[in-house]
CSV table of C-alpha atoms in Angstrom, one decimal:
chain,number,residue,atom,x,y,z
X,16,MET,CA,-101.5,-6.1,120.4
X,17,ALA,CA,-100.1,-2.7,120.1
X,18,PRO,CA,-96.6,-2.1,120.2
X,19,ALA,CA,-94.7,-0.3,122.9
X,20,SER,CA,-94.6,3.5,122.4
X,21,PRO,CA,-90.7,4.6,123.1
X,22,GLN,CA,-92.0,7.7,124.8
X,23,GLY,CA,-93.9,6.1,127.6
X,24,PRO,CA,-95.0,3.0,129.3
X,25,PRO,CA,-96.6,0.2,127.0
X,26,ARG,CA,-100.0,0.6,125.9
X,27,LEU,CA,-102.8,-2.1,126.7
X,28,ALA,CA,-104.4,-3.6,123.9
X,29,CYS,CA,-107.5,-5.3,124.6
X,30,LYS,CA,-108.8,-7.9,122.0
X,31,GLN,CA,-112.2,-7.4,123.4
X,32,PRO,CA,-113.9,-5.2,126.0
X,33,LEU,CA,-113.7,-6.1,129.5
X,34,ILE,CA,-117.1,-7.6,130.5
X,35,ARG,CA,-118.6,-9.7,133.4
X,36,ALA,CA,-118.1,-13.0,131.4
X,37,ALA,CA,-115.9,-16.1,131.8
X,38,TRP,CA,-112.6,-15.4,130.1
X,39,HIS,CA,-111.5,-11.9,129.3
X,40,PHE,CA,-108.5,-11.9,127.3
X,41,CYS,CA,-106.2,-8.5,127.3
X,42,SER,CA,-102.5,-8.7,126.7
X,43,LEU,CA,-99.9,-6.4,127.3
X,44,THR,CA,-96.6,-6.1,125.5
X,45,LEU,CA,-93.3,-5.7,127.6
X,46,SER,CA,-90.0,-6.5,126.0
X,47,LYS,CA,-90.2,-9.9,124.8
X,48,ARG,CA,-92.5,-11.2,127.0
X,49,HIS,CA,-96.6,-11.0,127.1
X,50,ILE,CA,-98.4,-10.7,130.0
X,51,LEU,CA,-101.8,-12.3,129.3
X,52,ILE,CA,-104.3,-10.8,132.0
X,53,HIS,CA,-107.8,-12.5,132.4
X,54,THR,CA,-110.4,-13.4,134.8
X,55,GLU,CA,-112.0,-16.5,135.6
X,56,THR,CA,-115.5,-17.1,137.0
X,57,ASN,CA,-115.9,-19.9,139.0
X,58,VAL,CA,-119.2,-21.4,138.3
X,59,LEU,CA,-120.1,-22.4,141.9
X,60,THR,CA,-119.4,-19.4,143.8
X,61,ARG,CA,-120.0,-16.9,140.7
X,62,ARG,CA,-116.6,-14.9,141.8
X,63,GLU,CA,-114.2,-13.6,139.4
X,64,THR,CA,-110.5,-14.4,140.1
X,65,PRO,CA,-108.0,-12.4,138.2
X,66,ARG,CA,-105.0,-14.2,136.7
X,67,VAL,CA,-101.7,-13.0,135.1
X,68,THR,CA,-100.0,-15.5,132.7
X,69,LEU,CA,-96.3,-14.6,131.6
X,70,THR,CA,-96.1,-16.2,128.0
X,71,SER,CA,-93.2,-15.8,125.5
X,72,THR,CA,-93.3,-13.7,122.0
X,73,ARG,CA,-90.7,-15.8,120.6
X,74,PRO,CA,-92.3,-17.6,117.6
X,75,ARG,CA,-92.4,-21.3,117.1
X,76,PRO,CA,-90.5,-22.7,114.3
X,77,GLN,CA,-92.7,-23.2,111.2
X,78,GLY,CA,-92.5,-25.7,108.2
X,79,PRO,CA,-92.9,-24.1,104.6
X,80,SER,CA,-96.4,-24.7,105.0
X,81,GLY,CA,-97.0,-22.5,108.2
X,82,SER,CA,-97.5,-25.2,110.2
X,83,THR,CA,-95.7,-25.4,113.7
X,84,ARG,CA,-95.5,-29.0,113.5
X,85,ARG,CA,-92.4,-30.7,112.1
X,86,SER,CA,-93.0,-31.5,108.5
X,87,ALA,CA,-92.4,-35.4,107.7
X,88,GLY,CA,-90.0,-35.0,105.2
X,89,PHE,CA,-86.7,-35.5,104.7
X,90,THR,CA,-83.6,-33.2,105.2
X,91,LEU,CA,-81.1,-32.7,102.3
X,92,ILE,CA,-78.6,-33.8,104.7
X,93,GLU,CA,-80.4,-37.0,105.4
X,94,LEU,CA,-80.7,-37.8,101.5
X,95,MET,CA,-77.0,-37.2,100.9
X,96,ILE,CA,-76.1,-39.8,103.9
X,97,VAL,CA,-78.5,-42.2,102.4
X,98,VAL,CA,-77.0,-41.6,98.6
X,99,ALA,CA,-73.5,-42.2,100.3
X,100,VAL,CA,-74.5,-45.3,101.8
X,101,ILE,CA,-76.0,-46.8,98.8
X,102,GLY,CA,-73.0,-45.7,97.0
X,103,ILE,CA,-70.4,-47.4,99.4
X,104,LEU,CA,-72.8,-50.7,99.3
X,105,ALA,CA,-72.6,-50.4,95.5
X,106,ALA,CA,-68.7,-50.0,95.2
X,107,ILE,CA,-68.6,-53.0,97.4
X,108,ALA,CA,-71.4,-55.2,96.0
X,109,TYR,CA,-70.7,-55.0,92.4
X,110,PRO,CA,-67.5,-56.3,91.7
X,111,SER,CA,-68.2,-59.1,94.0
X,112,TYR,CA,-71.6,-59.8,91.8
X,113,THR,CA,-69.5,-59.4,88.6
X,114,ARG,CA,-66.9,-62.2,89.7
X,115,TYR,CA,-69.9,-64.4,90.8
X,116,VAL,CA,-71.3,-64.1,87.3
X,117,GLN,CA,-68.1,-65.1,85.3
X,118,GLU,CA,-67.6,-67.9,88.0
X,119,ALA,CA,-71.1,-69.2,87.0
X,120,ARG,CA,-70.3,-68.6,82.9
X,121,ARG,CA,-67.4,-71.0,83.3
X,122,THR,CA,-69.6,-73.8,83.7
X,123,ASP,CA,-70.4,-73.0,79.9
X,124,ALA,CA,-67.1,-73.9,78.9
X,125,MET,CA,-66.6,-76.9,81.2
X,126,SER,CA,-70.0,-78.6,79.7
X,127,ALA,CA,-69.1,-77.7,75.9
X,128,LEU,CA,-65.6,-79.0,76.5
X,129,SER,CA,-67.0,-82.2,78.3
X,130,SER,CA,-69.7,-82.7,75.2
X,131,VAL,CA,-67.3,-82.4,72.7
X,132,ALA,CA,-64.8,-85.0,74.2
X,133,GLY,CA,-67.7,-87.4,74.7
X,134,GLN,CA,-68.3,-87.1,70.9
X,135,LEU,CA,-64.5,-87.6,70.3
X,136,GLU,CA,-64.4,-90.6,72.2
X,137,ARG,CA,-67.5,-92.3,70.7
X,138,CYS,CA,-65.9,-91.8,67.5
X,139,TYR,CA,-62.7,-93.2,68.5
X,140,THR,CA,-64.2,-96.3,69.9
X,141,VAL,CA,-65.8,-96.7,66.2
X,142,THR,CA,-63.0,-95.7,64.3
X,143,SER,CA,-60.1,-95.9,66.2
X,144,ASP,CA,-58.9,-92.4,65.0
X,145,TYR,CA,-59.8,-89.0,66.3
X,146,THR,CA,-59.5,-87.4,62.6
X,147,ALA,CA,-61.9,-89.6,61.0
X,148,ALA,CA,-64.8,-88.0,59.0
X,149,SER,CA,-67.4,-88.7,61.2
X,150,CYS,CA,-65.6,-87.2,64.2
X,151,PRO,CA,-66.3,-83.4,65.2
X,152,SER,CA,-63.6,-81.0,64.0
X,153,GLY,CA,-63.0,-77.6,63.5
X,154,THR,CA,-62.4,-74.1,65.4
X,155,ASP,CA,-64.7,-71.2,66.9
X,156,ILE,CA,-67.5,-74.2,67.7
X,157,PRO,CA,-69.7,-71.9,70.0
X,158,SER,CA,-70.5,-73.2,73.5
X,159,ASP,CA,-74.2,-73.6,74.3
X,160,GLU,CA,-74.7,-70.2,76.1
X,161,GLY,CA,-72.1,-68.7,73.8
X,162,TYR,CA,-69.8,-67.2,76.1
X,163,TYR,CA,-66.8,-69.7,74.7
X,164,LEU,CA,-65.7,-70.9,71.7
X,165,ILE,CA,-64.2,-74.5,71.4
X,166,ASP,CA,-61.1,-75.2,69.5
X,167,ILE,CA,-60.5,-78.9,68.4
X,168,SER,CA,-57.0,-79.8,67.6
X,169,ALA,CA,-56.8,-83.7,67.0
X,170,THR,CA,-54.3,-86.4,65.5
X,171,ALA,CA,-54.9,-89.9,65.0
X,172,SER,CA,-54.3,-90.7,68.5
X,173,THR,CA,-54.6,-87.4,70.7
X,174,TYR,CA,-56.7,-84.5,70.9
X,175,THR,CA,-56.7,-81.0,72.8
X,176,LEU,CA,-59.8,-78.7,73.3
X,177,THR,CA,-59.6,-75.6,73.8
X,178,GLY,CA,-62.4,-73.2,75.3
X,179,LYS,CA,-61.4,-69.5,74.6
X,180,PRO,CA,-63.7,-66.9,76.3
X,181,GLN,CA,-65.3,-64.2,74.3
X,182,ASP,CA,-67.6,-61.1,75.0
X,183,ALA,CA,-68.9,-60.7,78.3
X,184,GLN,CA,-66.5,-63.4,79.5
X,185,SER,CA,-63.5,-62.1,77.9
X,186,ASP,CA,-61.7,-60.7,80.7
X,187,ASP,CA,-62.2,-63.6,83.3
X,188,SER,CA,-59.1,-64.5,85.1
X,189,CYS,CA,-59.3,-68.0,84.2
X,190,GLY,CA,-58.7,-67.5,80.4
X,191,ASN,CA,-58.7,-70.4,78.0
X,192,PHE,CA,-59.6,-73.6,79.5
X,193,THR,CA,-58.0,-76.9,77.9
X,194,LEU,CA,-59.2,-80.8,77.9
X,195,ASN,CA,-57.1,-83.5,76.4
X,196,HIS,CA,-57.7,-87.1,75.4
X,197,GLN,CA,-56.0,-88.2,78.5
X,198,GLY,CA,-59.0,-86.2,80.6
X,199,VAL,CA,-56.2,-83.6,82.0
X,200,ARG,CA,-57.9,-80.4,82.5
X,201,GLY,CA,-56.4,-77.1,82.4
X,202,ALA,CA,-57.0,-73.4,82.4
X,203,ASP,CA,-54.8,-70.3,82.3
X,204,GLY,CA,-55.7,-69.1,85.8
X,205,ALA,CA,-55.5,-71.2,89.2
X,206,ASP,CA,-58.6,-73.0,90.6
X,207,CYS,CA,-60.8,-72.8,87.7
X,208,TRP,CA,-62.0,-76.2,87.2
């Protein structure tokens, strides 16, 4: 298209010479509008009908590839919103998950204390003494899964077992678990057994 001349009327710029055929296109630039002048030939009557169509020169939005269609990617704002939502969910879920894992690991202390208490009771049944040579004794006996260390404090007629948390379980709110010869269970925290 030819640009409008500042001295006079806009010039007519044709893409092809006007001949007697269907669909001749020619455009005239006026300000920010195009006037599309073309002729149509009716197939039945063989008559040409002039048509004038106003079209806008405003460019259509284009993506980085030059296409006028909207690209299928995500904007930075959309990605940042997704990251923020994931961060909020993680901030809520992670503490709950760690608390759940610590509660599940408490069964390691409970089973170890019960197992040692059973061994001590069998020994007492045979020897009538919790400190006999055949009875388990000692300190820092690791539990089956290794999250607790078991301490045995025994006399001839009584015992107290203590399960001390270690490593990943050391910051558990229940702390030490205890079990004595009367079957009384205890813990440093509330509602742990």
